[in-house]
mmCIF file of C-alpha atoms in Angstrom:
data_model
loop_
_atom_site.group_PDB
_atom_site.id
_atom_site.type_symbol
_atom_site.label_atom_id
_atom_site.label_comp_id
_atom_site.label_asym_id
_atom_site.label_seq_id
_atom_site.Cartn_x
_atom_site.Cartn_y
_atom_site.Cartn_z
ATOM 1 C CA MET A 1 -12.287 6.034 -6.132
ATOM 2 C CA GLU A 2 -14.632 3.459 -8.027
ATOM 3 C CA GLU A 3 -13.594 0.718 -5.354
ATOM 4 C CA LEU A 4 -15.004 2.964 -2.479
ATOM 5 C CA GLY A 5 -18.581 2.799 -3.772
ATOM 6 C CA GLY A 6 -18.157 -0.922 -3.952
ATOM 7 C CA ILE A 7 -16.816 -1.450 -0.536
ATOM 8 C CA GLN A 8 -19.438 0.937 0.789
ATOM 9 C CA ASP A 9 -22.383 -1.400 -0.964
ATOM 10 C CA ALA A 10 -20.496 -4.532 0.244
ATOM 11 C CA CYS A 11 -20.827 -3.024 3.912
ATOM 12 C CA MET A 12 -24.367 -2.257 3.692
ATOM 13 C CA ALA A 13 -25.042 -5.760 2.098
ATOM 14 C CA LEU A 14 -23.431 -7.418 5.174
ATOM 15 C CA SER A 15 -25.501 -5.095 7.335
ATOM 16 C CA LEU A 16 -22.401 -3.029 8.511
ATOM 17 C CA PRO A 17 -23.849 0.725 8.068
ATOM 18 C CA THR A 18 -21.548 1.829 10.712
ATOM 19 C CA SER A 19 -18.453 0.750 9.100
ATOM 20 C CA ARG A 20 -16.078 3.547 8.892
ATOM 21 C CA ILE A 21 -13.684 3.594 5.673
ATOM 22 C CA SER A 22 -10.407 5.624 4.973
ATOM 23 C CA VAL A 23 -8.756 5.447 1.447
ATOM 24 C CA VAL A 24 -5.132 6.176 1.636
ATOM 25 C CA VAL A 25 -2.590 5.892 -1.349
ATOM 26 C CA CYS A 26 0.950 5.664 -0.690
ATOM 27 C CA THR A 27 3.756 5.960 -3.391
ATOM 28 C CA LYS A 28 7.389 5.894 -3.671
ATOM 29 C CA ARG A 29 7.579 6.373 -7.491
ATOM 30 C CA HIS A 30 8.370 10.167 -7.242
ATOM 31 C CA LYS A 31 11.410 12.321 -7.581
ATOM 32 C CA GLN A 32 11.438 13.816 -4.214
ATOM 33 C CA ARG A 33 14.732 13.315 -2.215
ATOM 34 C CA PHE A 34 15.283 15.218 1.006
ATOM 35 C CA VAL A 35 18.378 15.509 3.024
ATOM 36 C CA VAL A 36 19.410 17.251 6.109
ATOM 37 C CA LYS A 37 21.592 20.322 5.928
ATOM 38 C CA PRO A 38 25.294 19.600 5.281
ATOM 39 C CA GLN A 39 27.411 19.539 8.534
ATOM 40 C CA LYS A 40 31.142 19.876 7.840
ATOM 41 C CA GLY A 41 30.563 19.488 4.121
ATOM 42 C CA LYS A 42 28.555 16.311 4.104
ATOM 43 C CA GLU A 43 24.921 15.717 3.389
ATOM 44 C CA ASN A 44 23.042 13.306 5.693
ATOM 45 C CA ASN A 45 19.742 11.352 5.343
ATOM 46 C CA MET A 46 16.612 12.251 7.009
ATOM 47 C CA ASP A 47 16.297 10.302 10.573
ATOM 48 C CA PRO A 48 13.549 7.882 10.548
ATOM 49 C CA GLY A 49 10.195 8.968 11.372
ATOM 50 C CA THR A 50 10.752 12.418 9.717
ATOM 51 C CA VAL A 51 7.601 13.697 8.093
ATOM 52 C CA ILE A 52 7.400 16.551 5.523
ATOM 53 C CA ASP A 53 3.961 17.973 5.487
ATOM 54 C CA THR A 54 4.619 21.553 4.429
ATOM 55 C CA GLY A 55 6.182 23.366 1.500
ATOM 56 C CA VAL A 56 6.586 20.753 -1.248
ATOM 57 C CA VAL A 57 3.178 19.022 -0.656
ATOM 58 C CA SER A 58 0.023 19.711 -2.339
ATOM 59 C CA PRO A 59 -2.195 22.553 -0.527
ATOM 60 C CA ASN A 60 -5.480 20.851 -2.355
ATOM 61 C CA TYR A 61 -4.965 17.385 -0.678
ATOM 62 C CA MET A 62 -4.198 15.879 2.675
ATOM 63 C CA ASN A 63 -0.726 14.479 2.008
ATOM 64 C CA PHE A 64 2.465 14.254 3.320
ATOM 65 C CA TYR A 65 6.122 12.534 2.901
ATOM 66 C CA LEU A 66 7.356 10.082 5.473
ATOM 67 C CA ASN A 67 10.699 8.573 5.762
ATOM 68 C CA SER A 68 10.256 5.535 7.855
ATOM 69 C CA GLN A 69 13.468 3.645 7.593
ATOM 70 C CA GLN A 70 17.034 4.197 8.022
ATOM 71 C CA ALA A 71 18.710 3.999 4.386
ATOM 72 C CA ILE A 72 21.011 1.126 3.900
ATOM 73 C CA GLN A 73 22.697 2.664 1.098
ATOM 74 C CA GLY A 74 22.423 5.899 -0.781
ATOM 75 C CA THR A 75 19.694 8.618 -0.411
ATOM 76 C CA SER A 76 16.588 7.141 1.212
ATOM 77 C CA VAL A 77 13.408 7.743 -0.552
ATOM 78 C CA PRO A 78 10.428 8.749 1.519
ATOM 79 C CA CYS A 79 6.991 7.458 0.869
ATOM 80 C CA HIS A 80 4.305 10.149 -0.193
ATOM 81 C CA TYR A 81 0.990 9.405 1.333
ATOM 82 C CA TYR A 82 -2.381 10.812 -0.045
ATOM 83 C CA VAL A 83 -5.552 10.636 2.349
ATOM 84 C CA LEU A 84 -8.244 10.629 -0.341
ATOM 85 C CA TYR A 85 -11.289 9.556 1.848
ATOM 86 C CA ASP A 86 -11.524 9.468 5.532
ATOM 87 C CA ASP A 87 -14.605 8.551 7.694
ATOM 88 C CA ASN A 88 -12.544 8.107 10.618
ATOM 89 C CA LYS A 89 -11.880 11.878 10.786
ATOM 90 C CA LEU A 90 -8.221 11.295 11.770
ATOM 91 C CA SER A 91 -5.872 14.707 12.101
ATOM 92 C CA MET A 92 -2.859 14.793 9.876
ATOM 93 C CA ASP A 93 -0.664 13.867 12.997
ATOM 94 C CA MET A 94 -2.636 10.883 13.625
ATOM 95 C CA TRP A 95 -2.210 9.521 9.904
ATOM 96 C CA GLN A 96 1.478 10.465 10.307
ATOM 97 C CA MET A 97 1.971 8.284 13.490
ATOM 98 C CA LEU A 98 -0.278 5.435 12.180
ATOM 99 C CA SER A 99 1.490 5.040 8.903
ATOM 100 C CA PHE A 100 4.931 5.171 10.730
ATOM 101 C CA TYR A 101 3.986 2.574 13.456
ATOM 102 C CA LEU A 102 2.541 0.262 10.693
ATOM 103 C CA CYS A 103 5.891 0.647 9.058
ATOM 104 C CA HIS A 104 7.341 -1.453 11.998
ATOM 105 C CA THR A 105 4.860 -4.475 11.773
ATOM 106 C CA TYR A 106 6.036 -6.349 8.823
ATOM 107 C CA ALA A 107 7.015 -9.733 9.733
ATOM 108 C CA ARG A 108 9.610 -10.559 7.141
ATOM 109 C CA CYS A 109 11.725 -7.779 8.287
ATOM 110 C CA SER A 110 13.332 -6.929 11.962
ATOM 111 C CA ARG A 111 13.668 -3.223 10.883
ATOM 112 C CA SER A 112 11.088 -0.516 9.934
ATOM 113 C CA VAL A 113 10.211 -0.836 6.230
ATOM 114 C CA SER A 114 9.710 2.063 3.619
ATOM 115 C CA TYR A 115 5.784 1.751 3.547
ATOM 116 C CA PRO A 116 3.160 0.310 5.848
ATOM 117 C CA ALA A 117 2.890 -3.636 6.353
ATOM 118 C CA PRO A 118 -0.581 -3.934 5.052
ATOM 119 C CA VAL A 119 0.553 -2.570 1.488
ATOM 120 C CA TYR A 120 3.152 -5.207 1.483
ATOM 121 C CA TYR A 121 0.628 -7.809 2.473
ATOM 122 C CA ALA A 122 -1.743 -6.655 -0.105
ATOM 123 C CA HIS A 123 1.105 -6.857 -2.762
ATOM 124 C CA LEU A 124 2.094 -10.352 -1.830
ATOM 125 C CA ALA A 125 -1.560 -11.403 -1.869
ATOM 126 C CA CYS A 126 -2.275 -10.046 -5.298
ATOM 127 C CA ALA A 127 1.282 -11.860 -6.666
ATOM 128 C CA SER A 128 0.016 -15.051 -5.252
ATOM 129 C CA ALA A 129 -3.483 -14.843 -6.723
ATOM 130 C CA ARG A 130 -1.669 -13.868 -10.086
ATOM 131 C CA ALA A 131 0.604 -16.781 -9.862
ATOM 132 C CA ARG A 132 -2.483 -19.004 -9.348
ATOM 133 C CA MET A 133 -4.251 -17.441 -12.277
ATOM 134 C CA LEU A 134 -1.439 -17.968 -14.542
ATOM 135 C CA SER A 135 -0.876 -21.796 -13.504
ATOM 136 C CA ASN A 136 -4.169 -22.812 -14.075
ATOM 137 C CA TYR A 137 -4.790 -21.276 -17.407
ATOM 138 C CA ASN A 138 -2.979 -20.655 -20.696
ATOM 139 C CA TRP A 139 -3.921 -17.039 -21.011
ATOM 140 C CA GLN A 140 -1.808 -16.320 -24.239
ATOM 141 C CA ASP A 141 -3.908 -18.750 -26.156
ATOM 142 C CA MET A 142 -7.240 -17.394 -25.078
ATOM 143 C CA THR A 143 -8.554 -15.126 -27.986
ATOM 144 C CA THR A 144 -12.414 -15.133 -27.548
ATOM 145 C CA PRO A 145 -13.998 -14.105 -24.155
ATOM 146 C CA GLU A 146 -15.993 -17.548 -24.106
ATOM 147 C CA GLU A 147 -12.425 -19.239 -23.806
ATOM 148 C CA ARG A 148 -11.806 -17.075 -20.341
ATOM 149 C CA PRO A 149 -12.508 -18.662 -17.058
ATOM 150 C CA THR A 150 -16.002 -18.103 -15.544
ATOM 151 C CA GLU A 151 -16.421 -15.935 -12.326
ATOM 152 C CA ALA A 152 -16.962 -19.380 -10.526
ATOM 153 C CA GLU A 153 -13.440 -20.701 -11.784
ATOM 154 C CA ILE A 154 -11.664 -17.563 -10.837
ATOM 155 C CA GLU A 155 -13.159 -17.790 -7.467
ATOM 156 C CA LYS A 156 -12.339 -21.340 -6.911
ATOM 157 C CA ILE A 157 -8.573 -20.504 -7.805
ATOM 158 C CA THR A 158 -8.288 -17.348 -5.795
ATOM 159 C CA ARG A 159 -10.067 -18.322 -2.470
ATOM 160 C CA PRO A 160 -7.446 -18.338 0.063
ATOM 161 C CA ASP A 161 -9.356 -20.746 2.283
ATOM 162 C CA LYS A 162 -9.178 -23.594 -0.401
ATOM 163 C CA PHE A 163 -5.267 -23.696 0.336
ATOM 164 C CA ASN A 164 -3.638 -24.957 3.358
ATOM 165 C CA MET A 165 -1.566 -22.355 3.825
ATOM 166 C CA PHE A 166 -0.842 -18.595 2.892
ATOM 167 C CA PHE A 167 2.950 -17.646 3.519
ATOM 168 C CA ILE A 168 3.853 -14.189 4.144
#
């Protein structure tokens, strides 16, 4: 949650004191699998849009599981969402609907995806910045802090407006 303070400070520095911030963590690296009760001896995957928000979730956090897509093969893996901070004061139902709707907005896929499109786009942006960083410097040979790039050099590499296009 260190980032939250930095974001709030940046909003204040930009004279955006009324900015409302929410922090949500979504993860698929868990061991939970959910199936529908067998009918005629066959287990079925949950339908897309199925939410699990009681029983197996933590009572200490605002959290839920959401299965947002149809499994193509095997058992579907729902995404586990934790709402860590919420200035917007959304209800649990609103977070569930918003998360499900955002799973339908990913431009690379004509179907719903397993977690919200902004998470996919953030992953792509980080991978792109990492590739640019690795291509401009030989990181393996740098042994002292003086050999590392300066903040200005890193800014020059990672600024998206210095490149003609950003591909999603």
